[in-house]
mmCIF file of N, CA and C in Angstrom:
data_model
loop_
_atom_site.group_PDB
_atom_site.id
_atom_site.type_symbol
_atom_site.label_atom_id
_atom_site.label_comp_id
_atom_site.label_asym_id
_atom_site.label_seq_id
_atom_site.Cartn_x
_atom_site.Cartn_y
_atom_site.Cartn_z
ATOM 1 N N VAL A 753 -3.789 -17.677 -30.237
ATOM 2 C CA VAL A 753 -3.675 -18.353 -28.950
ATOM 3 C C VAL A 753 -4.823 -17.896 -28.067
ATOM 4 N N PRO A 754 -5.681 -18.805 -27.659
ATOM 5 C CA PRO A 754 -6.778 -18.405 -26.769
ATOM 6 C C PRO A 754 -6.218 -18.053 -25.388
ATOM 7 N N CYS A 755 -6.848 -17.085 -24.749
ATOM 8 C CA CYS A 755 -6.372 -16.682 -23.421
ATOM 9 C C CYS A 755 -7.193 -17.373 -22.347
ATOM 10 N N SER A 756 -6.574 -17.573 -21.232
ATOM 11 C CA SER A 756 -7.291 -18.157 -20.101
ATOM 12 C C SER A 756 -8.213 -17.093 -19.512
ATOM 13 N N TYR A 757 -9.107 -17.513 -18.671
ATOM 14 C CA TYR A 757 -10.057 -16.593 -18.051
ATOM 15 C C TYR A 757 -9.319 -15.478 -17.313
ATOM 16 N N PHE A 758 -8.328 -15.818 -16.517
ATOM 17 C CA PHE A 758 -7.641 -14.829 -15.695
ATOM 18 C C PHE A 758 -6.775 -13.892 -16.530
ATOM 19 N N ALA A 759 -6.231 -14.355 -17.621
ATOM 20 C CA ALA A 759 -5.369 -13.520 -18.455
ATOM 21 C C ALA A 759 -6.167 -12.500 -19.258
ATOM 22 N N CYS A 760 -7.435 -12.759 -19.502
ATOM 23 C CA CYS A 760 -8.249 -11.866 -20.319
ATOM 24 C C CYS A 760 -9.086 -10.886 -19.508
ATOM 25 N N VAL A 761 -9.237 -11.142 -18.234
ATOM 26 C CA VAL A 761 -10.075 -10.278 -17.406
ATOM 27 C C VAL A 761 -9.343 -8.975 -17.139
ATOM 28 N N ARG A 762 -10.005 -7.887 -17.423
ATOM 29 C CA ARG A 762 -9.423 -6.577 -17.139
ATOM 30 C C ARG A 762 -9.949 -6.061 -15.814
ATOM 31 N N LYS A 763 -9.108 -5.328 -15.147
ATOM 32 C CA LYS A 763 -9.504 -4.744 -13.879
ATOM 33 C C LYS A 763 -10.554 -3.664 -14.140
ATOM 34 N N ARG A 764 -11.637 -3.719 -13.403
ATOM 35 C CA ARG A 764 -12.691 -2.718 -13.577
ATOM 36 C C ARG A 764 -12.299 -1.442 -12.838
ATOM 37 N N SER A 765 -12.630 -0.325 -13.443
ATOM 38 C CA SER A 765 -12.366 0.941 -12.758
ATOM 39 C C SER A 765 -13.516 1.236 -11.814
ATOM 40 N N ARG A 766 -13.211 2.012 -10.804
ATOM 41 C CA ARG A 766 -14.239 2.387 -9.843
ATOM 42 C C ARG A 766 -15.212 3.364 -10.492
ATOM 43 N N PRO A 767 -16.450 3.341 -10.037
ATOM 44 C CA PRO A 767 -17.394 4.316 -10.581
ATOM 45 C C PRO A 767 -16.957 5.731 -10.205
ATOM 46 N N ALA A 768 -17.141 6.654 -11.132
ATOM 47 C CA ALA A 768 -16.690 8.032 -10.929
ATOM 48 C C ALA A 768 -17.353 8.676 -9.725
ATOM 49 N N GLU A 769 -18.611 8.353 -9.467
ATOM 50 C CA GLU A 769 -19.302 9.016 -8.366
ATOM 51 C C GLU A 769 -18.698 8.671 -7.006
ATOM 52 N N GLY A 770 -17.952 7.588 -6.919
ATOM 53 C CA GLY A 770 -17.298 7.230 -5.667
ATOM 54 C C GLY A 770 -16.155 8.165 -5.327
ATOM 55 N N ASP A 771 -15.612 8.872 -6.325
ATOM 56 C CA ASP A 771 -14.492 9.778 -6.098
ATOM 57 C C ASP A 771 -14.925 11.194 -5.740
ATOM 58 N N VAL A 772 -16.165 11.533 -6.032
ATOM 59 C CA VAL A 772 -16.621 12.904 -5.813
ATOM 60 C C VAL A 772 -17.218 13.019 -4.420
ATOM 61 N N PRO A 773 -16.680 13.943 -3.608
ATOM 62 C CA PRO A 773 -17.213 14.063 -2.249
ATOM 63 C C PRO A 773 -18.622 14.648 -2.255
ATOM 64 N N ARG A 774 -19.432 14.191 -1.336
ATOM 65 C CA ARG A 774 -20.749 14.781 -1.154
ATOM 66 C C ARG A 774 -20.564 16.139 -0.494
ATOM 67 N N PRO A 775 -21.495 17.060 -0.680
ATOM 68 C CA PRO A 775 -21.336 18.401 -0.099
ATOM 69 C C PRO A 775 -21.065 18.383 1.402
ATOM 70 N N GLU A 776 -21.637 17.447 2.126
ATOM 71 C CA GLU A 776 -21.414 17.401 3.573
ATOM 72 C C GLU A 776 -20.002 16.924 3.933
ATOM 73 N N ASP A 777 -19.290 16.323 2.961
ATOM 74 C CA ASP A 777 -17.919 15.869 3.194
ATOM 75 C C ASP A 777 -16.887 16.971 2.960
ATOM 76 N N VAL A 778 -17.290 18.067 2.315
ATOM 77 C CA VAL A 778 -16.368 19.158 2.011
ATOM 78 C C VAL A 778 -16.183 20.018 3.252
ATOM 79 N N LYS A 779 -14.928 20.177 3.669
ATOM 80 C CA LYS A 779 -14.615 20.974 4.856
ATOM 81 C C LYS A 779 -14.040 22.338 4.503
ATOM 82 N N PHE A 780 -13.437 22.449 3.314
ATOM 83 C CA PHE A 780 -12.705 23.659 2.956
ATOM 84 C C PHE A 780 -13.241 24.211 1.638
ATOM 85 N N GLU A 781 -14.413 24.844 1.702
ATOM 86 C CA GLU A 781 -15.088 25.299 0.485
ATOM 87 C C GLU A 781 -14.346 26.405 -0.244
ATOM 88 N N ASP A 782 -13.510 27.149 0.463
ATOM 89 C CA ASP A 782 -12.801 28.275 -0.163
ATOM 90 C C ASP A 782 -11.487 27.845 -0.812
ATOM 91 N N VAL A 783 -11.155 26.551 -0.725
ATOM 92 C CA VAL A 783 -9.924 26.025 -1.335
ATOM 93 C C VAL A 783 -10.320 25.016 -2.398
ATOM 94 N N ARG A 784 -9.898 25.293 -3.638
ATOM 95 C CA ARG A 784 -10.167 24.369 -4.743
ATOM 96 C C ARG A 784 -8.838 24.020 -5.389
ATOM 97 N N LEU A 785 -8.474 22.757 -5.281
ATOM 98 C CA LEU A 785 -7.185 22.281 -5.770
ATOM 99 C C LEU A 785 -7.272 21.785 -7.200
ATOM 100 N N TYR A 786 -6.167 21.957 -7.897
ATOM 101 C CA TYR A 786 -5.980 21.288 -9.181
ATOM 102 C C TYR A 786 -4.591 20.659 -9.135
ATOM 103 N N LEU A 787 -4.526 19.350 -9.323
ATOM 104 C CA LEU A 787 -3.255 18.631 -9.305
ATOM 105 C C LEU A 787 -2.769 18.467 -10.737
ATOM 106 N N VAL A 788 -1.594 18.995 -11.033
ATOM 107 C CA VAL A 788 -1.041 18.934 -12.386
ATOM 108 C C VAL A 788 -0.509 17.526 -12.621
ATOM 109 N N GLU A 789 -1.078 16.851 -13.605
ATOM 110 C CA GLU A 789 -0.727 15.450 -13.877
ATOM 111 C C GLU A 789 0.538 15.312 -14.708
ATOM 112 N N ARG A 790 0.984 16.372 -15.354
ATOM 113 C CA ARG A 790 2.066 16.310 -16.341
ATOM 114 C C ARG A 790 3.246 15.454 -15.907
ATOM 115 N N LYS A 791 3.762 15.649 -14.726
ATOM 116 C CA LYS A 791 4.936 14.900 -14.276
ATOM 117 C C LYS A 791 4.583 13.797 -13.277
ATOM 118 N N MET A 792 3.445 13.934 -12.603
ATOM 119 C CA MET A 792 3.139 12.959 -11.550
ATOM 120 C C MET A 792 2.505 11.687 -12.088
ATOM 121 N N GLY A 793 1.838 11.749 -13.211
ATOM 122 C CA GLY A 793 1.206 10.562 -13.776
ATOM 123 C C GLY A 793 -0.232 10.399 -13.304
ATOM 124 N N ARG A 794 -0.994 9.680 -14.097
ATOM 125 C CA ARG A 794 -2.429 9.532 -13.845
ATOM 126 C C ARG A 794 -2.743 8.769 -12.559
ATOM 127 N N SER A 795 -2.050 7.666 -12.317
ATOM 128 C CA SER A 795 -2.391 6.865 -11.129
ATOM 129 C C SER A 795 -2.030 7.599 -9.838
ATOM 130 N N ARG A 796 -0.898 8.280 -9.829
ATOM 131 C CA ARG A 796 -0.528 9.058 -8.630
ATOM 132 C C ARG A 796 -1.498 10.217 -8.423
ATOM 133 N N ARG A 797 -1.871 10.895 -9.511
ATOM 134 C CA ARG A 797 -2.836 11.992 -9.396
ATOM 135 C C ARG A 797 -4.159 11.477 -8.853
ATOM 136 N N SER A 798 -4.574 10.325 -9.322
ATOM 137 C CA SER A 798 -5.821 9.717 -8.871
ATOM 138 C C SER A 798 -5.760 9.397 -7.370
ATOM 139 N N PHE A 799 -4.646 8.821 -6.938
ATOM 140 C CA PHE A 799 -4.453 8.499 -5.523
ATOM 141 C C PHE A 799 -4.486 9.775 -4.671
ATOM 142 N N LEU A 800 -3.741 10.806 -5.097
ATOM 143 C CA LEU A 800 -3.687 12.052 -4.330
ATOM 144 C C LEU A 800 -5.039 12.759 -4.317
ATOM 145 N N THR A 801 -5.783 12.657 -5.403
ATOM 146 C CA THR A 801 -7.123 13.241 -5.455
ATOM 147 C C THR A 801 -8.034 12.573 -4.442
ATOM 148 N N ARG A 802 -8.022 11.249 -4.405
ATOM 149 C CA ARG A 802 -8.855 10.528 -3.426
ATOM 150 C C ARG A 802 -8.445 10.880 -1.998
ATOM 151 N N LEU A 803 -7.141 10.971 -1.748
ATOM 152 C CA LEU A 803 -6.652 11.322 -0.418
ATOM 153 C C LEU A 803 -7.165 12.701 -0.007
ATOM 154 N N ALA A 804 -7.006 13.679 -0.883
ATOM 155 C CA ALA A 804 -7.442 15.041 -0.570
ATOM 156 C C ALA A 804 -8.949 15.104 -0.343
ATOM 157 N N ARG A 805 -9.705 14.451 -1.197
ATOM 158 C CA ARG A 805 -11.164 14.469 -1.050
ATOM 159 C C ARG A 805 -11.602 13.783 0.244
ATOM 160 N N SER A 806 -10.874 12.749 0.640
ATOM 161 C CA SER A 806 -11.221 12.053 1.891
ATOM 162 C C SER A 806 -10.987 12.950 3.111
ATOM 163 N N LYS A 807 -10.136 13.955 2.958
ATOM 164 C CA LYS A 807 -9.850 14.886 4.057
ATOM 165 C C LYS A 807 -10.683 16.164 3.970
ATOM 166 N N GLY A 808 -11.603 16.217 3.003
ATOM 167 C CA GLY A 808 -12.525 17.341 2.916
ATOM 168 C C GLY A 808 -12.149 18.429 1.939
ATOM 169 N N PHE A 809 -11.140 18.185 1.095
ATOM 170 C CA PHE A 809 -10.729 19.162 0.092
ATOM 171 C C PHE A 809 -11.553 18.987 -1.176
ATOM 172 N N ILE A 810 -11.731 20.058 -1.906
ATOM 173 C CA ILE A 810 -12.326 19.992 -3.238
ATOM 174 C C ILE A 810 -11.166 19.907 -4.224
ATOM 175 N N VAL A 811 -11.182 18.888 -5.066
ATOM 176 C CA VAL A 811 -10.159 18.742 -6.103
ATOM 177 C C VAL A 811 -10.870 18.795 -7.444
ATOM 178 N N GLU A 812 -10.493 19.777 -8.241
ATOM 179 C CA GLU A 812 -11.096 19.947 -9.559
ATOM 180 C C GLU A 812 -10.391 19.038 -10.558
ATOM 181 N N ASP A 813 -11.153 18.471 -11.475
ATOM 182 C CA ASP A 813 -10.588 17.614 -12.510
ATOM 183 C C ASP A 813 -10.091 18.427 -13.706
ATOM 184 N N VAL A 814 -10.546 19.679 -13.793
ATOM 185 C CA VAL A 814 -10.198 20.550 -14.906
ATOM 186 C C VAL A 814 -9.680 21.870 -14.342
ATOM 187 N N LEU A 815 -8.636 22.382 -14.957
ATOM 188 C CA LEU A 815 -8.113 23.687 -14.563
ATOM 189 C C LEU A 815 -9.100 24.745 -15.027
ATOM 190 N N SER A 816 -9.658 25.484 -14.069
ATOM 191 C CA SER A 816 -10.673 26.485 -14.397
ATOM 192 C C SER A 816 -10.480 27.707 -13.512
ATOM 193 N N ASP A 817 -11.329 28.701 -13.713
ATOM 194 C CA ASP A 817 -11.262 29.912 -12.900
ATOM 195 C C ASP A 817 -11.686 29.666 -11.453
ATOM 196 N N GLU A 818 -12.251 28.521 -11.171
ATOM 197 C CA GLU A 818 -12.652 28.178 -9.807
ATOM 198 C C GLU A 818 -11.459 27.754 -8.943
ATOM 199 N N VAL A 819 -10.387 27.325 -9.581
ATOM 200 C CA VAL A 819 -9.228 26.777 -8.880
ATOM 201 C C VAL A 819 -8.505 27.883 -8.111
ATOM 202 N N THR A 820 -8.166 27.589 -6.852
ATOM 203 C CA THR A 820 -7.426 28.546 -6.023
ATOM 204 C C THR A 820 -5.985 28.104 -5.783
ATOM 205 N N HIS A 821 -5.731 26.798 -5.876
ATOM 206 C CA HIS A 821 -4.412 26.237 -5.601
ATOM 207 C C HIS A 821 -4.058 25.210 -6.669
ATOM 208 N N VAL A 822 -2.991 25.465 -7.419
ATOM 209 C CA VAL A 822 -2.470 24.518 -8.393
ATOM 210 C C VAL A 822 -1.265 23.851 -7.750
ATOM 211 N N VAL A 823 -1.267 22.527 -7.722
ATOM 212 C CA VAL A 823 -0.184 21.773 -7.094
ATOM 213 C C VAL A 823 0.538 20.963 -8.165
ATOM 214 N N SER A 824 1.871 21.088 -8.178
ATOM 215 C CA SER A 824 2.671 20.398 -9.175
ATOM 216 C C SER A 824 3.827 19.671 -8.504
ATOM 217 N N GLU A 825 4.273 18.619 -9.171
ATOM 218 C CA GLU A 825 5.364 17.805 -8.648
ATOM 219 C C GLU A 825 6.442 17.682 -9.728
ATOM 220 N N ASP A 826 7.681 17.886 -9.351
ATOM 221 C CA ASP A 826 8.804 17.713 -10.285
ATOM 222 C C ASP A 826 8.670 18.529 -11.562
ATOM 223 N N SER A 827 8.231 19.750 -11.440
ATOM 224 C CA SER A 827 8.124 20.595 -12.626
ATOM 225 C C SER A 827 9.129 21.727 -12.547
ATOM 226 N N HIS A 828 9.694 22.042 -13.691
ATOM 227 C CA HIS A 828 10.520 23.231 -13.785
ATOM 228 C C HIS A 828 9.562 24.415 -13.849
ATOM 229 N N ALA A 829 9.861 25.448 -13.105
ATOM 230 C CA ALA A 829 8.963 26.595 -13.012
ATOM 231 C C ALA A 829 8.609 27.164 -14.383
ATOM 232 N N SER A 830 9.597 27.332 -15.255
ATOM 233 C CA SER A 830 9.329 27.967 -16.557
ATOM 234 C C SER A 830 8.378 27.135 -17.404
ATOM 235 N N SER A 831 8.575 25.820 -17.455
ATOM 236 C CA SER A 831 7.687 24.988 -18.275
ATOM 237 C C SER A 831 6.290 24.892 -17.659
ATOM 238 N N LEU A 832 6.216 24.878 -16.334
ATOM 239 C CA LEU A 832 4.911 24.833 -15.669
ATOM 240 C C LEU A 832 4.133 26.117 -15.941
ATOM 241 N N TRP A 833 4.773 27.268 -15.790
ATOM 242 C CA TRP A 833 4.094 28.549 -16.031
ATOM 243 C C TRP A 833 3.671 28.673 -17.490
ATOM 244 N N LYS A 834 4.492 28.208 -18.400
ATOM 245 C CA LYS A 834 4.125 28.242 -19.826
ATOM 246 C C LYS A 834 2.880 27.392 -20.047
ATOM 247 N N TRP A 835 2.870 26.198 -19.485
ATOM 248 C CA TRP A 835 1.736 25.289 -19.605
ATOM 249 C C TRP A 835 0.477 25.925 -19.020
ATOM 250 N N LEU A 836 0.598 26.549 -17.850
ATOM 251 C CA LEU A 836 -0.556 27.195 -17.213
ATOM 252 C C LEU A 836 -1.083 28.352 -18.067
ATOM 253 N N LYS A 837 -0.177 29.165 -18.589
ATOM 254 C CA LYS A 837 -0.602 30.315 -19.404
ATOM 255 C C LYS A 837 -1.283 29.876 -20.695
ATOM 256 N N GLU A 838 -0.879 28.740 -21.243
ATOM 257 C CA GLU A 838 -1.536 28.209 -22.443
ATOM 258 C C GLU A 838 -2.980 27.825 -22.166
ATOM 259 N N ARG A 839 -3.267 27.461 -20.947
ATOM 260 C CA ARG A 839 -4.627 27.099 -20.557
ATOM 261 C C ARG A 839 -5.400 28.323 -20.109
ATOM 262 N N SER A 840 -4.709 29.399 -19.911
ATOM 263 C CA SER A 840 -5.171 30.762 -19.609
ATOM 264 C C SER A 840 -6.415 30.909 -18.737
ATOM 265 N N PRO A 841 -6.375 30.373 -17.514
ATOM 266 C CA PRO A 841 -7.458 30.754 -16.604
ATOM 267 C C PRO A 841 -7.368 32.266 -16.375
ATOM 268 N N LYS A 842 -8.519 32.910 -16.305
ATOM 269 C CA LYS A 842 -8.540 34.369 -16.179
ATOM 270 C C LYS A 842 -7.880 34.857 -14.901
ATOM 271 N N ASN A 843 -8.021 34.095 -13.833
ATOM 272 C CA ASN A 843 -7.532 34.560 -12.533
ATOM 273 C C ASN A 843 -6.175 33.968 -12.169
ATOM 274 N N LEU A 844 -5.348 33.646 -13.139
ATOM 275 C CA LEU A 844 -4.073 32.983 -12.869
ATOM 276 C C LEU A 844 -3.208 33.765 -11.881
ATOM 277 N N GLN A 845 -3.259 35.089 -11.924
ATOM 278 C CA GLN A 845 -2.452 35.876 -10.999
ATOM 279 C C GLN A 845 -2.942 35.735 -9.553
ATOM 280 N N ASN A 846 -4.164 35.253 -9.350
ATOM 281 C CA ASN A 846 -4.710 35.072 -8.000
ATOM 282 C C ASN A 846 -4.609 33.630 -7.502
ATOM 283 N N VAL A 847 -4.030 32.766 -8.312
ATOM 284 C CA VAL A 847 -3.922 31.346 -7.968
ATOM 285 C C VAL A 847 -2.585 31.085 -7.284
ATOM 286 N N ASN A 848 -2.605 30.284 -6.231
ATOM 287 C CA ASN A 848 -1.369 29.828 -5.607
ATOM 288 C C ASN A 848 -0.832 28.666 -6.428
ATOM 289 N N VAL A 849 0.351 28.829 -7.010
ATOM 290 C CA VAL A 849 0.989 27.756 -7.772
ATOM 291 C C VAL A 849 2.048 27.155 -6.867
ATOM 292 N N LEU A 850 1.799 25.916 -6.451
ATOM 293 C CA LEU A 850 2.527 25.333 -5.327
ATOM 294 C C LEU A 850 3.226 24.024 -5.655
ATOM 295 N N ASP A 851 4.298 23.813 -4.950
ATOM 296 C CA ASP A 851 5.031 22.557 -4.986
ATOM 297 C C ASP A 851 4.235 21.518 -4.196
ATOM 298 N N ILE A 852 4.491 20.268 -4.470
ATOM 299 C CA ILE A 852 3.808 19.165 -3.787
ATOM 300 C C ILE A 852 4.008 19.215 -2.270
ATOM 301 N N SER A 853 5.045 19.906 -1.799
ATOM 302 C CA SER A 853 5.301 20.000 -0.353
ATOM 303 C C SER A 853 4.132 20.667 0.376
ATOM 304 N N TRP A 854 3.469 21.642 -0.259
ATOM 305 C CA TRP A 854 2.294 22.266 0.373
ATOM 306 C C TRP A 854 1.191 21.229 0.533
ATOM 307 N N PHE A 855 0.982 20.435 -0.491
ATOM 308 C CA PHE A 855 -0.040 19.394 -0.461
ATOM 309 C C PHE A 855 0.269 18.381 0.648
ATOM 310 N N THR A 856 1.521 17.944 0.693
ATOM 311 C CA THR A 856 1.939 16.967 1.714
ATOM 312 C C THR A 856 1.733 17.526 3.117
ATOM 313 N N ASP A 857 2.157 18.763 3.331
ATOM 314 C CA ASP A 857 1.975 19.406 4.637
ATOM 315 C C ASP A 857 0.494 19.511 4.995
ATOM 316 N N SER A 858 -0.328 19.868 4.022
ATOM 317 C CA SER A 858 -1.767 20.010 4.250
ATOM 318 C C SER A 858 -2.423 18.665 4.569
ATOM 319 N N MET A 859 -2.020 17.614 3.873
ATOM 320 C CA MET A 859 -2.580 16.291 4.150
ATOM 321 C C MET A 859 -2.176 15.825 5.551
ATOM 322 N N ARG A 860 -0.937 16.108 5.928
ATOM 323 C CA ARG A 860 -0.459 15.734 7.261
ATOM 324 C C ARG A 860 -1.267 16.449 8.344
ATOM 325 N N GLU A 861 -1.544 17.738 8.130
ATOM 326 C CA GLU A 861 -2.284 18.537 9.110
ATOM 327 C C GLU A 861 -3.793 18.296 9.045
ATOM 328 N N GLY A 862 -4.263 17.765 7.914
ATOM 329 C CA GLY A 862 -5.697 17.546 7.749
ATOM 330 C C GLY A 862 -6.458 18.818 7.442
ATOM 331 N N ARG A 863 -5.741 19.843 6.995
ATOM 332 C CA ARG A 863 -6.340 21.132 6.641
ATOM 333 C C ARG A 863 -5.359 21.869 5.744
ATOM 334 N N PRO A 864 -5.848 22.888 5.006
ATOM 335 C CA PRO A 864 -4.913 23.658 4.177
ATOM 336 C C PRO A 864 -3.959 24.450 5.072
ATOM 337 N N VAL A 865 -2.682 24.249 4.899
ATOM 338 C CA VAL A 865 -1.706 25.001 5.694
ATOM 339 C C VAL A 865 -1.468 26.358 5.033
ATOM 340 N N VAL A 866 -0.931 27.281 5.807
ATOM 341 C CA VAL A 866 -0.606 28.604 5.284
ATOM 342 C C VAL A 866 0.458 28.454 4.194
ATOM 343 N N VAL A 867 0.252 29.139 3.082
ATOM 344 C CA VAL A 867 1.210 29.081 1.989
ATOM 345 C C VAL A 867 2.444 29.887 2.381
ATOM 346 N N GLU A 868 3.593 29.224 2.391
ATOM 347 C CA GLU A 868 4.859 29.865 2.698
ATOM 348 C C GLU A 868 5.662 29.999 1.410
ATOM 349 N N THR A 869 6.673 30.837 1.445
ATOM 350 C CA THR A 869 7.522 31.051 0.267
ATOM 351 C C THR A 869 8.102 29.742 -0.248
ATOM 352 N N ARG A 870 8.471 28.842 0.657
ATOM 353 C CA ARG A 870 9.075 27.565 0.246
ATOM 354 C C ARG A 870 8.115 26.683 -0.552
ATOM 355 N N HIS A 871 6.817 26.939 -0.434
ATOM 356 C CA HIS A 871 5.819 26.166 -1.171
ATOM 357 C C HIS A 871 5.606 26.675 -2.588
ATOM 358 N N LEU A 872 5.922 27.929 -2.839
ATOM 359 C CA LEU A 872 5.586 28.572 -4.110
ATOM 360 C C LEU A 872 6.490 28.140 -5.250
ATOM 361 N N ILE A 873 5.905 27.959 -6.419
ATOM 362 C CA ILE A 873 6.680 27.758 -7.647
ATOM 363 C C ILE A 873 6.601 29.087 -8.383
ATOM 364 N N GLN A 874 7.725 29.796 -8.433
ATOM 365 C CA GLN A 874 7.720 31.152 -8.990
ATOM 366 C C GLN A 874 8.475 31.222 -10.288
#
C-alpha cells in the first residue's frame, strides 16, 4: 500500500547544537546536573534538559565525574543507588542525589535552591 505524502513524512529532530547553551548563557558553572532517564522517559528528559539550560544550568548528557547533582523521578532509592554504583563515577559520595522536587523548586526560583533533606534520595 503506497503511503500518502503526509503519512510518510517523519518529524525532523532539532539540531543538537540548539540544545547546548553557549558559555555566556551558563549562570551556574559550579552546578552540573544529570537527569536520570530511567523512569522519566526520553521526551520528558529532553524537555527538562531544555528548560534547565534555558535558565542557565549545565545539564550533562552523560553521568561523569563532572556531575554535581543527579536528579531522578519516581525511583526507588535502592534501585537508583545500585544503578548509579554500576556506572561508578569516582566522586559519587560527593554528588547530591536528588528527587525531582529539587529540580522543580530550582526551576521555579530560576537558580539552584539549597539542598534540603526532603530533596535527598538516600
